[in-house]
Tab-separated table of C-alpha atoms in Angstrom:
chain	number	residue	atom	x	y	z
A	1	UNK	CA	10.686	71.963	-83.840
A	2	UNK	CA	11.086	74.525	-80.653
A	3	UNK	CA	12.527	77.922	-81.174
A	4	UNK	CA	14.784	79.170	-79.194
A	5	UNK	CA	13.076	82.342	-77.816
A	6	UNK	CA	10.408	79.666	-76.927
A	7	UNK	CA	12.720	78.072	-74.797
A	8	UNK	CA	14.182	81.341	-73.476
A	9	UNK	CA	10.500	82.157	-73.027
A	10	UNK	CA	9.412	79.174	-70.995
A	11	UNK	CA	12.802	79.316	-69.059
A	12	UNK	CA	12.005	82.643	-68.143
A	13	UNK	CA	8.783	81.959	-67.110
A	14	UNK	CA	9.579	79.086	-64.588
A	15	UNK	CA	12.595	81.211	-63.200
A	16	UNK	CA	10.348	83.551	-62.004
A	17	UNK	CA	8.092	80.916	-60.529
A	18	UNK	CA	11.450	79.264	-58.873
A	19	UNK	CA	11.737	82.857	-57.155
A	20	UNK	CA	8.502	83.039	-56.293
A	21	UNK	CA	8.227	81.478	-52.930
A	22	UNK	CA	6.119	78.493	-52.918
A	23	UNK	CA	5.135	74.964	-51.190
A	24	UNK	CA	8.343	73.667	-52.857
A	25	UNK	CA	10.578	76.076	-51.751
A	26	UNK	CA	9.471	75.906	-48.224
A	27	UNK	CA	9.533	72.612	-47.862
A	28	UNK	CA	12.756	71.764	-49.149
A	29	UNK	CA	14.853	74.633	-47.240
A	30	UNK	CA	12.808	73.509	-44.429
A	31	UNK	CA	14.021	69.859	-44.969
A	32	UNK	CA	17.750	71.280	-45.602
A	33	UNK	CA	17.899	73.353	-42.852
A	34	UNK	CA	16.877	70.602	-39.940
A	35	UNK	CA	18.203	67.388	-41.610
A	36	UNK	CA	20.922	68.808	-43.674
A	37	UNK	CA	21.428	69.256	-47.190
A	38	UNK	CA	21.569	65.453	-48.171
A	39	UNK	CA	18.100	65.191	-46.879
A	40	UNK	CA	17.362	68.332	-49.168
A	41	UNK	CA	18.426	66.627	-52.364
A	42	UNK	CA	16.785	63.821	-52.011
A	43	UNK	CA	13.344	65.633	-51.151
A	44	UNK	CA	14.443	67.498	-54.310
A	45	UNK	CA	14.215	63.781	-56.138
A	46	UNK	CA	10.460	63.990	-55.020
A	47	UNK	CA	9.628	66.859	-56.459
A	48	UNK	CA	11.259	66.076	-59.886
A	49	UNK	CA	8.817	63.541	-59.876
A	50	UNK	CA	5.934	65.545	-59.252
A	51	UNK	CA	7.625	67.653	-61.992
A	52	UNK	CA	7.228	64.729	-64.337
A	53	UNK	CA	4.018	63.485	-63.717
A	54	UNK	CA	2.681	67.367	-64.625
A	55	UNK	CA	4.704	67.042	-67.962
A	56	UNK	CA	3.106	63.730	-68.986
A	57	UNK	CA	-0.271	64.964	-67.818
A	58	UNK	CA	0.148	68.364	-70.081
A	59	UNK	CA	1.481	65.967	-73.024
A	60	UNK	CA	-1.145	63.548	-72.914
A	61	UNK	CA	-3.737	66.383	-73.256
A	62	UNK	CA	-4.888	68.064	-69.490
A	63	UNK	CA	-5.655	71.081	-71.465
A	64	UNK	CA	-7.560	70.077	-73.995
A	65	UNK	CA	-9.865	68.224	-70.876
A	66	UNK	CA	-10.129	71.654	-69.050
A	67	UNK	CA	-10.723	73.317	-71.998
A	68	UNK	CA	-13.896	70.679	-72.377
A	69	UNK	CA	-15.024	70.942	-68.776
A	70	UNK	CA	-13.830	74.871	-67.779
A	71	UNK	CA	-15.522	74.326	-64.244
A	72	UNK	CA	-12.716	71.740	-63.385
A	73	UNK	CA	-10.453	74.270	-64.593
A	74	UNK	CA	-12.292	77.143	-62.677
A	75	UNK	CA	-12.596	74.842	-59.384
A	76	UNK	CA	-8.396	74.421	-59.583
A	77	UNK	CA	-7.736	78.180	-59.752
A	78	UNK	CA	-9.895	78.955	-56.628
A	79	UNK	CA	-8.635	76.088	-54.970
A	80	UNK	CA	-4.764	77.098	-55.645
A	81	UNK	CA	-5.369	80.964	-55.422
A	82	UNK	CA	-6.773	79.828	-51.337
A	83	UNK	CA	-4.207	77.603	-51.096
A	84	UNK	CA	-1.836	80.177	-51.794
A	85	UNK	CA	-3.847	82.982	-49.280
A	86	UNK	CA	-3.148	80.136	-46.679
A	87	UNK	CA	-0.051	80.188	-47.332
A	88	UNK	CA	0.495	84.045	-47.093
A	89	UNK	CA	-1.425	84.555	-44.300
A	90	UNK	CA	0.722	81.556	-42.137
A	91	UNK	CA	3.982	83.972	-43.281
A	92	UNK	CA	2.975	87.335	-42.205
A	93	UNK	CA	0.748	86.212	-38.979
A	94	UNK	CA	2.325	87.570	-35.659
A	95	UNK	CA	3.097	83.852	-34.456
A	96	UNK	CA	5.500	82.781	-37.931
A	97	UNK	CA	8.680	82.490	-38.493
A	98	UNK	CA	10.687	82.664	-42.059
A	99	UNK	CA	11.168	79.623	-43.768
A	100	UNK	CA	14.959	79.901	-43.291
A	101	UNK	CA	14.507	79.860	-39.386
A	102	UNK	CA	16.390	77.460	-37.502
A	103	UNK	CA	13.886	74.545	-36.340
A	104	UNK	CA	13.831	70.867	-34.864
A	105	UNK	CA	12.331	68.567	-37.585
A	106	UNK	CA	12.150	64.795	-36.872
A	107	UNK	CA	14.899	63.157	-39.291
A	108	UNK	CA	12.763	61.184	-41.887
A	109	UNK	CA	14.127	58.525	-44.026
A	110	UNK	CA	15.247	58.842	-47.691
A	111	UNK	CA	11.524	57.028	-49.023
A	112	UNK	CA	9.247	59.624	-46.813
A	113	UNK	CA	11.561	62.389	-47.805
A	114	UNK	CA	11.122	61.494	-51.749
A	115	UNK	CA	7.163	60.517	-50.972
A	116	UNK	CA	6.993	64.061	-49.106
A	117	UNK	CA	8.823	66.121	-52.220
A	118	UNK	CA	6.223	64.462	-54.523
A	119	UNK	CA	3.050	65.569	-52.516
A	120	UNK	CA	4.472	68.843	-51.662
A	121	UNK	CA	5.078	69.114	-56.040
A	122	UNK	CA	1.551	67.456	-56.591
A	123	UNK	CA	-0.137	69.791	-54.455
A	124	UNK	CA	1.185	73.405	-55.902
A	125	UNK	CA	-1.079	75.174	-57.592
A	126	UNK	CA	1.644	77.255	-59.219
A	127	UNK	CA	2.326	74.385	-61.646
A	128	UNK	CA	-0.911	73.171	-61.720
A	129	UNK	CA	-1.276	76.525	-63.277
A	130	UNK	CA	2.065	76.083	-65.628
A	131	UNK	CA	1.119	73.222	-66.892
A	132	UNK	CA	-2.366	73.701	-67.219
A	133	UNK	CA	-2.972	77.076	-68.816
A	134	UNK	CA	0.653	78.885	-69.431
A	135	UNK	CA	2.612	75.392	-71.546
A	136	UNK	CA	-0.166	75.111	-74.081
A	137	UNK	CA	0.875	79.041	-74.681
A	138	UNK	CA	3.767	78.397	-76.162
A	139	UNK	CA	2.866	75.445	-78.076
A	140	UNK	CA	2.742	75.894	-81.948
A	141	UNK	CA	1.147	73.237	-84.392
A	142	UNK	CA	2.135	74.693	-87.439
A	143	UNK	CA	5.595	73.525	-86.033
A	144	UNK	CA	5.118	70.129	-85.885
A	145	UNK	CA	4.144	67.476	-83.201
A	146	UNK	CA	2.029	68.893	-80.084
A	147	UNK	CA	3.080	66.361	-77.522
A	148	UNK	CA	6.842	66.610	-78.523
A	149	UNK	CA	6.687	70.696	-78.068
A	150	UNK	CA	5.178	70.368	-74.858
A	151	UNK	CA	7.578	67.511	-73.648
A	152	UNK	CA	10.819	69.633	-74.705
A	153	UNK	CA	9.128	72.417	-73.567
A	154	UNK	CA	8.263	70.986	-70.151
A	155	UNK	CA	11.384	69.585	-69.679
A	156	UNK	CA	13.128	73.065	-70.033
A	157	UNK	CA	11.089	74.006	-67.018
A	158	UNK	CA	11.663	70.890	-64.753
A	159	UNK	CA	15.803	71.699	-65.958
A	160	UNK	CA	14.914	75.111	-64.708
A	161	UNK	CA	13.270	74.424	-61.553
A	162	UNK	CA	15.419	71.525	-60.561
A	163	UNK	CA	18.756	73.944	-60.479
A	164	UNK	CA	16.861	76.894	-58.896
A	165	UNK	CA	15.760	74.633	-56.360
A	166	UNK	CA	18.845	72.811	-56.008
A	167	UNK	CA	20.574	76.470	-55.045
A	168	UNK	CA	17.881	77.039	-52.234
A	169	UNK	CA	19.169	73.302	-51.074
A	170	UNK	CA	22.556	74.389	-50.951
A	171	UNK	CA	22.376	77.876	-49.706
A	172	UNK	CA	19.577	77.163	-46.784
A	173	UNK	CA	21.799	76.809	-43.947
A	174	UNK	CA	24.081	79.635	-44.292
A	175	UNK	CA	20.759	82.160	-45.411
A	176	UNK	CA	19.312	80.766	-42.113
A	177	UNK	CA	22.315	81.617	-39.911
A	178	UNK	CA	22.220	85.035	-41.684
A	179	UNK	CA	18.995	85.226	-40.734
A	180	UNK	CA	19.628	84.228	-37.283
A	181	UNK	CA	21.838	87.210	-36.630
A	182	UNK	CA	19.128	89.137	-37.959
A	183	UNK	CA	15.972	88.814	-36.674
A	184	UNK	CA	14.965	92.405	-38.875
A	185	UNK	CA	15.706	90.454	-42.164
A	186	UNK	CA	14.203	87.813	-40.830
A	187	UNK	CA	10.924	90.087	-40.511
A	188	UNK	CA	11.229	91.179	-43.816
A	189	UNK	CA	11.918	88.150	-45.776
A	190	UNK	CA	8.855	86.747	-44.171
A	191	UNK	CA	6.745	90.079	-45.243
A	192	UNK	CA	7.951	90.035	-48.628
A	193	UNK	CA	7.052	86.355	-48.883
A	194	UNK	CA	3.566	86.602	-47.698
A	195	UNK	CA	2.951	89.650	-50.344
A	196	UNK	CA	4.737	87.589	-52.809
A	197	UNK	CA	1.849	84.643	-52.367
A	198	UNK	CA	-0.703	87.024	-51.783
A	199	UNK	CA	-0.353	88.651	-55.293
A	200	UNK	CA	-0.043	85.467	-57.133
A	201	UNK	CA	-3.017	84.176	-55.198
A	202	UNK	CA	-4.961	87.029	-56.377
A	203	UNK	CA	-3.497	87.351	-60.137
A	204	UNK	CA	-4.311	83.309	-60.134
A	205	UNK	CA	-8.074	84.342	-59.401
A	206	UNK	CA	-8.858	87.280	-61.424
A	207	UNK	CA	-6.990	85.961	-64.594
């Protein structure tokens, strides 16, 4: 029903958003690096449920409702391309730190660490984005059931983004002792971040 360059294609697609850094990514290797990386994982739960709930909003038809009301769709992109400028702006001002920076979090339990990972997910505007206008993309009818395409097709994002986070988990304490040593990496990692958000904010807007 799904080719496989689809699948390559939508796989390559949400590894570059994995890269990207985002609410998801901060969070969790914020969570890893304070609490540890059990408390990572099971923040990482959370947002494989905000992963889901995207997927059976795009199958049951979000497009076709934004496509019917385009200022809904118009009001999400400004609201994620600012959301996204926030975001930049808190990486490069003179007062941040990189995400991978040693810091003292208050050690939550497993249910506000799962209830945290879903918000954080919920409230991304890159997959609001994903889902919304980049899924339906790759979606053929003349191949057979819509909803079916977009669940196997959403599900070989949430596989994608699930392991890419899942490395961040893993890796965050060691990248922020590396990072410790190096307060000029630091620097840069957070510069390259906040240009990173910046130009997805901005592509967000304009396309």
């Amino acid at each position: 029903m799904v080719e496989a360059t689809t699948l390559a294609g939508i796989a390559a697609v949400a590894t570059g958003m994995v890269l990207t850094p985002g609410p998801n990514m901060i969070y969790l290797v914020s969570r890893s690096v304070s609490q540890g990386r059990r408390a990572g994982m099971i923040s990482l739960g959370g947002v494989a449920l905000g992963f889901l709930v995207y997927l059976l909003a795009a199958t049951a038809g979000i497009s076709a409702l934004f496509a019917l009301v385009p200022e809904l769709y118009l009001a999400l992109r400004v609201a994620g391309a600012g959301y996204l400028l926030w975001l930049a702006w808190k990486a490069v001002r003179p007062s941040a730190r990189s995400v991978f920076a040693a810091k003292e979090l208050a050690p939550d339990r497993p249910r506000k660490l799962v209830l945290m990972g879903l918000v954080t997910c919920l409230l991304n505007p890159k997959l609001a984005i994903l889902y919304v206008s980049l899924l339906p993309q790759f979606v053929d009818p003349r191949r057979g059931h819509v909803a079916l395409q977009s669940l196997l097709l959403g599900l070989t994002q949430i596989a994608v983004g699930l392991l890419g986070n899942a490395f961040f988990v893993v890796t965050a304490g060691s990248v922020a002792t590396f990072f410790a040593r190096r307060p000029l990496w630091q620097r840069l990692h957070r510069y390259a971040m906040g240009t990173a958000l910046a130009g997805f904010a901005v592509k967000i807007a304009v396309d």
